[in-house]
Coordinates of C-alpha atoms in Angstrom, one line a residue:
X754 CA 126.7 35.6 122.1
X755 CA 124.4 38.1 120.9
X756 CA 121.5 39.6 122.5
X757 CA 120.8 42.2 119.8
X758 CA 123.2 44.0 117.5
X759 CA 123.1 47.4 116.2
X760 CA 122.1 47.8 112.4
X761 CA 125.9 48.4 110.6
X762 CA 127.8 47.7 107.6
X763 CA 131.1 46.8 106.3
X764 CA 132.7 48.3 103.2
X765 CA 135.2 44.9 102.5
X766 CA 134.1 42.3 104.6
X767 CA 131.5 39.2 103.9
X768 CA 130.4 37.9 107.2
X769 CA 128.8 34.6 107.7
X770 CA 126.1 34.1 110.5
X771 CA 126.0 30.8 111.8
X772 CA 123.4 29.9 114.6
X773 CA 125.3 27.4 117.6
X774 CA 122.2 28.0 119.7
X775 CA 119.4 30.3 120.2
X776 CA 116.9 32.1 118.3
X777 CA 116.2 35.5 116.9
X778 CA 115.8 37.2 113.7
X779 CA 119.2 38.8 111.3
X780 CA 117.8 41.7 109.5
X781 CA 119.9 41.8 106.2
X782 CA 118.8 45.3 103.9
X783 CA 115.7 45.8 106.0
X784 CA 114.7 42.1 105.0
X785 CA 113.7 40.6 108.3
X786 CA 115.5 36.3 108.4
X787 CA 114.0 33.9 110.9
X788 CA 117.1 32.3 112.9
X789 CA 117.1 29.1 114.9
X790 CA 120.2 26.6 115.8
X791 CA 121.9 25.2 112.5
X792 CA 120.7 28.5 110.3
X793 CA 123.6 30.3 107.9
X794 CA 123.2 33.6 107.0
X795 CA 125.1 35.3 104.3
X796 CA 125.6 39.1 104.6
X797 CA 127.8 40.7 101.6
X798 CA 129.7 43.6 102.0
X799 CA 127.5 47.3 102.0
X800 CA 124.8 45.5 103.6
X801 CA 122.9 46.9 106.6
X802 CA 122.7 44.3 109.1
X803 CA 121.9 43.7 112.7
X804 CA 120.2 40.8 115.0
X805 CA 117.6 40.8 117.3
X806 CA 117.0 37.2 119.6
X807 CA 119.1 35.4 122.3
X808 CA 121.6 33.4 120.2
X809 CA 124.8 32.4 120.1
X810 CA 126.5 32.7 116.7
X811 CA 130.0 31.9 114.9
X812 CA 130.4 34.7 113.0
X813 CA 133.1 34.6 110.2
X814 CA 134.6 37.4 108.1
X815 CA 136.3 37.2 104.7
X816 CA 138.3 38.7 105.3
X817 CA 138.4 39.1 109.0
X818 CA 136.7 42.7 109.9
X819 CA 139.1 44.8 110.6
X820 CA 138.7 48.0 113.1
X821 CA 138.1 50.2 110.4
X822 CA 135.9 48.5 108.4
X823 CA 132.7 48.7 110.9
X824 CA 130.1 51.3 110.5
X825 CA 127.1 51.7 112.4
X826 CA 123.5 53.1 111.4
X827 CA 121.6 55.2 113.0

């Protein structure tokens, strides 16, 4: 579930953002992405990310994020 995640980045993992329910937006590199139930969002590795909305999301990482590979922004 996400009510509103922090802008960060990962240096090796690609995470997928896949909307179960819910609505919001998943900012991406400052480019804001209108989410609803059934949306995908791709976010590549380096890129600033974060989400703002009641929603609950499957969120996969390839390769699973580790500990140490989550960096946050001020």
């Amino acid at each position: 579930d996400i009510d509103g995640a922090k802008l960060h980045f990962h240096k090796r993992s690609t995470e997928l953002y896949y909307v179960l329910d819910g609505s919001g937006t998943v900012s991406v590199d400052g480019v804001e992405h209108q989410v609803s139930k059934g949306s995908l969002v791709h976010i590549p590795p380096h890129a600033v990310h974060g989400a703002c909305g009641k929603m609950r999301v499957l969120v996969i990482g390839i390769p699973d994020i580790a500990e140490d590979d989550y960096f946050e922004v001020e």
